[in-house]
Amino acid sequence: MVAVRSAHINKAGEFDPEKWIASLGITSQKSCECLAETWAYCLQQTQGHPDASLLLWRGVEMVEILSTLSMDIDTLRAALLFPLADANVVSEDVLRESVGKSVVNLIHGVRDMAAIRQLKATHTDSVSSEQVDNVRRMLLAMVDDFRCVVIKLAERIAHLREVKDAPEDERVLAAKECTNIYAPLANRLGIGQLKWELEDYCFRYLHPTEYKRIAKLLHERRLDREHYIEEFVGHLRAEMKAEGVKAEVYGRPKHIYSIWRKMQKKNLAFDELFDVRAVRIVAERLQDCYAALGIVHTHYRHLPDEFDDYVANPKPNGYQSIHTVVLGPGGKTVEIQIRTKQMHEDAELGVAAHWKYKEGAAAGGARSGHEDRIAWLRKLIAWQEEMADSGEMLDEVRSQVLTTGCMSLRRKVMLLICLRDQRRWTSLTTSTVMSDTAASGQK
């Protein structure tokens, strides 16, 4: 059973839903009441079920993960109910009557993503028409509502947490799937908060010896490292205040997988890494970022080969930040990231930062703009290119999409984009997609 945080346990040793909901940071009282009602419904539906505890706590974990991304109440309710629907404890038809269409549509979209494994098929695999249809429905769900994807990522993280004490083969299977499919998806969508946890769990299960070795090294030197960073940050804050640059400056945690990957990529020992000591500067305005960079380089010698300006040249997933490595006191290297608050939110929340839904809005409601939607589709293209070869399976899906009369032009265009046909995408003007999407939103 998934461990429940002690803060959510009452004096009788029982899970306290009120304390739990209060800890999620939901500002709307109506939304809190709605989530409490959904929890009560889950308790009722799982009464007497042999896996009741597992299903309930999996939902709790998913909701907690999604709440850190500031997801809307429909998403949180769908996450809480998803384990029950996925285990066939309650049908979608019954749920539709109880919790409404918008929540059930999300659950259905997440369940359709079970077809994601079939994207690994190549032209040598035998693919049934049912598999093709499953993949088509999955991609449509991903295109129509990004929340389905984010719920699925949260579900996979909850699963990785659950299998911590499971047999090794079960842990390895879960980790391989997430390494091949879900971590790249989280990366492409720019959701740093989920990406790091997926990668660290996968590394822990697939390379346990290396994971423990790096974790031990980090722990042994933690106090010295924290003291060093505290003094370094204090000096930087004072210098920026003196120059009138408004920004937050703080030490940032390092993820074990990223440390290991850099050791492998650059053939470095742990002591030779530049970014074990890491600092982040978050400024109000873009000009403050470059002013902060000037202050850093004025007071500390930087290593030119380790400088990257991802603000001027963003990464393919949209990530923006200035990276520099300097020699701090005692000649120790410190990696510094400099970004605006908006860039920081984008880096942590990804697509969720751009497409926040208003409380109570219907599924498929107004989004932030056509440009964001097209950017979202391009991210799906890039991820799908990592996932599959252009073999018979994808050709068959394309064929069926083009000949499906009941599917709207908007959906055909969007799904074709997701199927990575770049020539078709180039030939379709952005204005055509925008005008069709706008027309659909006015209906």
Coordinates of C-alpha atoms in Angstrom, one line a residue, residues 40-271:
A40 CA -16.7 9.9 -0.3
Y41 CA -18.0 8.4 -3.6
C42 CA -14.7 6.4 -4.0
L43 CA -15.0 5.1 -0.4
Q44 CA -18.5 3.9 -1.1
Q45 CA -17.7 2.2 -4.4
T46 CA -14.6 0.4 -3.1
Q47 CA -16.3 -0.9 0.1
G48 CA -15.6 -4.6 0.4
H49 CA -13.2 -4.6 -2.6
P50 CA -10.0 -6.6 -1.9
D51 CA -7.8 -3.9 -3.4
A52 CA -9.7 -1.0 -1.9
S53 CA -6.7 0.5 -0.1
L54 CA -4.4 0.3 -3.1
L55 CA -6.9 1.9 -5.4
L56 CA -7.8 4.7 -3.0
W57 CA -4.2 5.6 -2.1
R58 CA -3.2 5.5 -5.8
G59 CA -5.8 8.1 -6.4
V60 CA -4.6 10.2 -3.5
E61 CA -1.0 10.1 -4.8
M62 CA -2.2 11.1 -8.3
V63 CA -4.2 14.1 -6.9
E64 CA -1.2 15.3 -4.9
I65 CA 1.1 15.1 -7.9
L66 CA -1.4 17.0 -10.1
S67 CA -2.1 19.6 -7.4
T68 CA 1.5 20.7 -7.6
L69 CA 0.9 21.6 -11.2
S70 CA -2.1 23.8 -10.3
M71 CA -4.5 21.6 -12.3
D72 CA -8.2 22.3 -12.3
I73 CA -10.8 20.5 -10.1
D74 CA -12.1 18.3 -13.0
T75 CA -8.6 16.9 -13.5
L76 CA -8.2 16.2 -9.7
R77 CA -11.5 14.4 -9.6
A78 CA -10.7 12.4 -12.7
A79 CA -7.4 11.4 -11.1
L80 CA -9.0 10.3 -7.9
L81 CA -11.6 8.2 -9.8
F82 CA -9.3 6.8 -12.4
P83 CA -7.9 3.8 -10.5
L84 CA -11.4 2.7 -9.8
A85 CA -12.5 3.0 -13.4
D86 CA -9.3 1.3 -14.7
A87 CA -9.8 -1.6 -12.3
N88 CA -13.5 -1.9 -13.5
V89 CA -14.7 -1.2 -10.0
V90 CA -17.2 1.2 -11.5
S91 CA -18.1 1.7 -15.2
E92 CA -17.8 4.9 -17.1
D93 CA -21.6 4.8 -17.7
V94 CA -22.2 4.8 -14.0
L95 CA -19.6 7.5 -13.4
R96 CA -21.2 9.7 -16.1
E97 CA -24.4 9.7 -14.1
S98 CA -22.7 10.3 -10.8
V99 CA -19.9 12.8 -11.6
G100 CA -20.7 14.2 -15.0
K101 CA -19.5 14.1 -18.6
S102 CA -16.4 16.3 -18.4
V103 CA -14.7 14.2 -15.7
V104 CA -15.6 10.9 -17.4
N105 CA -14.2 12.2 -20.7
L106 CA -10.9 12.8 -19.0
I107 CA -10.9 9.3 -17.5
H108 CA -11.8 7.8 -20.9
G109 CA -9.0 9.7 -22.5
V110 CA -6.5 8.4 -20.0
R111 CA -7.7 4.9 -20.5
D112 CA -7.3 5.2 -24.2
M113 CA -3.6 6.0 -23.6
A114 CA -3.1 2.3 -22.8
A115 CA -2.6 2.0 -26.6
I116 CA 0.6 4.0 -26.2
R117 CA 2.6 0.8 -26.0
Q118 CA 1.6 0.0 -29.6
L119 CA 3.4 3.1 -30.9
K120 CA 6.6 1.0 -30.3
A121 CA 5.5 -1.2 -33.2
T122 CA 7.5 -1.1 -36.4
H123 CA 6.7 -2.1 -39.9
T124 CA 7.8 -5.7 -39.2
D125 CA 5.1 -6.1 -36.5
S126 CA 1.7 -7.6 -37.2
V127 CA -0.9 -4.9 -36.3
S128 CA -4.6 -5.6 -36.1
S129 CA -7.3 -3.1 -37.1
E130 CA -8.3 -2.9 -33.5
Q131 CA -4.8 -1.8 -32.5
V132 CA -4.8 0.8 -35.2
D133 CA -8.2 2.1 -33.9
N134 CA -6.8 2.1 -30.3
V135 CA -3.8 4.2 -31.3
R136 CA -6.0 6.6 -33.3
R137 CA -8.4 7.2 -30.3
M138 CA -5.4 7.6 -28.0
L139 CA -3.8 10.3 -30.2
L140 CA -7.2 12.1 -30.6
A141 CA -7.5 12.1 -26.8
M142 CA -4.0 13.6 -26.4
V143 CA -4.7 16.2 -29.0
D144 CA -8.1 17.2 -27.7
D145 CA -7.2 17.6 -24.1
F146 CA -3.7 17.8 -22.7
R147 CA -5.0 17.0 -19.2
C148 CA -5.3 13.4 -20.2
V149 CA -1.6 13.2 -20.8
V150 CA -0.7 14.9 -17.5
I151 CA -3.1 12.5 -15.6
K152 CA -1.4 9.6 -17.2
L153 CA 2.1 10.8 -16.3
A154 CA 0.9 11.2 -12.7
E155 CA -0.5 7.7 -12.7
R156 CA 2.8 6.3 -13.9
I157 CA 4.7 8.2 -11.1
A158 CA 2.2 6.8 -8.6
H159 CA 2.8 3.3 -10.0
L160 CA 6.6 3.7 -9.7
R161 CA 6.2 4.7 -6.1
E162 CA 4.0 1.7 -5.4
V163 CA 6.4 -0.9 -6.8
K164 CA 9.3 0.3 -4.6
D165 CA 9.0 -2.9 -2.5
A166 CA 7.8 -5.2 -5.3
P167 CA 9.8 -8.0 -6.9
E168 CA 12.7 -6.9 -9.0
D169 CA 11.3 -8.0 -12.3
E170 CA 8.1 -5.9 -11.7
R171 CA 10.2 -2.8 -10.8
V172 CA 12.4 -3.3 -13.9
L173 CA 9.4 -3.7 -16.2
A174 CA 7.8 -0.5 -14.9
A175 CA 11.0 1.4 -15.1
K176 CA 11.8 0.3 -18.7
E177 CA 8.3 1.4 -19.9
C178 CA 8.7 4.8 -18.2
T179 CA 12.2 5.3 -19.6
N180 CA 11.1 4.5 -23.1
I181 CA 7.7 6.2 -23.2
Y182 CA 6.7 8.5 -20.3
A183 CA 9.9 10.3 -19.3
P184 CA 10.5 11.4 -22.9
L185 CA 6.9 12.5 -23.1
A186 CA 7.2 14.6 -19.9
N187 CA 10.5 16.0 -21.3
R188 CA 8.9 17.0 -24.6
L189 CA 6.0 18.6 -22.9
G190 CA 8.4 20.5 -20.6
I191 CA 7.0 19.3 -17.3
G192 CA 10.2 19.3 -15.3
Q193 CA 8.5 18.4 -12.0
L194 CA 7.2 15.1 -13.4
K195 CA 10.2 14.4 -15.7
W196 CA 12.8 14.4 -12.8
E197 CA 10.8 12.1 -10.6
L198 CA 10.1 9.6 -13.5
E199 CA 13.8 9.6 -14.4
D200 CA 15.1 9.2 -10.8
Y201 CA 12.7 6.3 -10.1
C202 CA 13.7 4.6 -13.3
F203 CA 17.4 5.0 -12.7
R204 CA 16.9 3.7 -9.1
Y205 CA 15.2 0.5 -10.4
L206 CA 17.4 -0.1 -13.5
H207 CA 20.7 0.8 -12.0
P208 CA 20.3 0.3 -8.2
T209 CA 24.1 0.1 -7.4
E210 CA 24.9 3.3 -9.2
Y211 CA 21.9 5.0 -7.7
K212 CA 22.9 4.1 -4.2
R213 CA 26.5 5.1 -4.7
I214 CA 25.6 8.6 -5.9
A215 CA 22.9 9.0 -3.3
K216 CA 25.5 8.1 -0.6
L217 CA 28.1 10.6 -2.0
L218 CA 25.4 13.4 -2.0
H219 CA 24.4 12.6 1.5
E220 CA 27.9 12.4 2.9
R221 CA 28.8 15.8 1.7
R222 CA 25.4 17.5 2.0
L223 CA 26.2 19.7 5.1
D224 CA 29.5 21.0 3.6
R225 CA 27.8 21.6 0.2
E226 CA 24.8 23.4 1.9
H227 CA 27.1 25.6 3.9
Y228 CA 29.1 26.6 0.9
I229 CA 26.0 27.4 -1.2
E230 CA 24.5 29.4 1.7
E231 CA 27.6 31.7 1.8
F232 CA 27.7 31.9 -2.0
V233 CA 24.0 32.8 -2.3
G234 CA 24.4 35.4 0.4
H235 CA 27.2 37.1 -1.5
L236 CA 25.3 37.1 -4.7
R237 CA 22.2 38.6 -3.1
A238 CA 24.2 41.4 -1.6
E239 CA 25.8 42.2 -5.0
M240 CA 22.6 42.2 -6.9
K241 CA 20.9 44.4 -4.2
A242 CA 23.7 46.9 -4.5
E243 CA 23.2 47.0 -8.3
G244 CA 19.4 47.3 -8.0
V245 CA 18.6 44.0 -9.6
K246 CA 15.5 42.4 -8.2
A247 CA 15.7 38.6 -8.2
E248 CA 15.3 35.5 -6.0
V249 CA 18.6 33.7 -5.4
Y250 CA 18.7 30.2 -3.9
G251 CA 20.4 26.8 -4.0
R252 CA 18.6 24.2 -6.0
P253 CA 18.5 20.4 -5.5
K254 CA 20.3 18.1 -7.9
H255 CA 18.6 15.0 -9.2
I256 CA 20.5 11.7 -9.1
Y257 CA 19.8 10.7 -12.6
S258 CA 21.0 14.0 -14.1
I259 CA 24.2 13.7 -12.1
W260 CA 24.8 10.2 -13.3
R261 CA 24.0 11.1 -16.9
K262 CA 26.5 14.0 -16.9
M263 CA 29.1 11.7 -15.3
Q264 CA 28.6 9.2 -18.2
K265 CA 28.4 11.8 -21.0
K266 CA 31.5 13.7 -19.9
N267 CA 33.4 10.8 -18.4
L268 CA 33.8 12.6 -15.1
A269 CA 34.1 11.5 -11.5
F270 CA 31.6 12.8 -9.0
D271 CA 34.1 15.3 -7.6

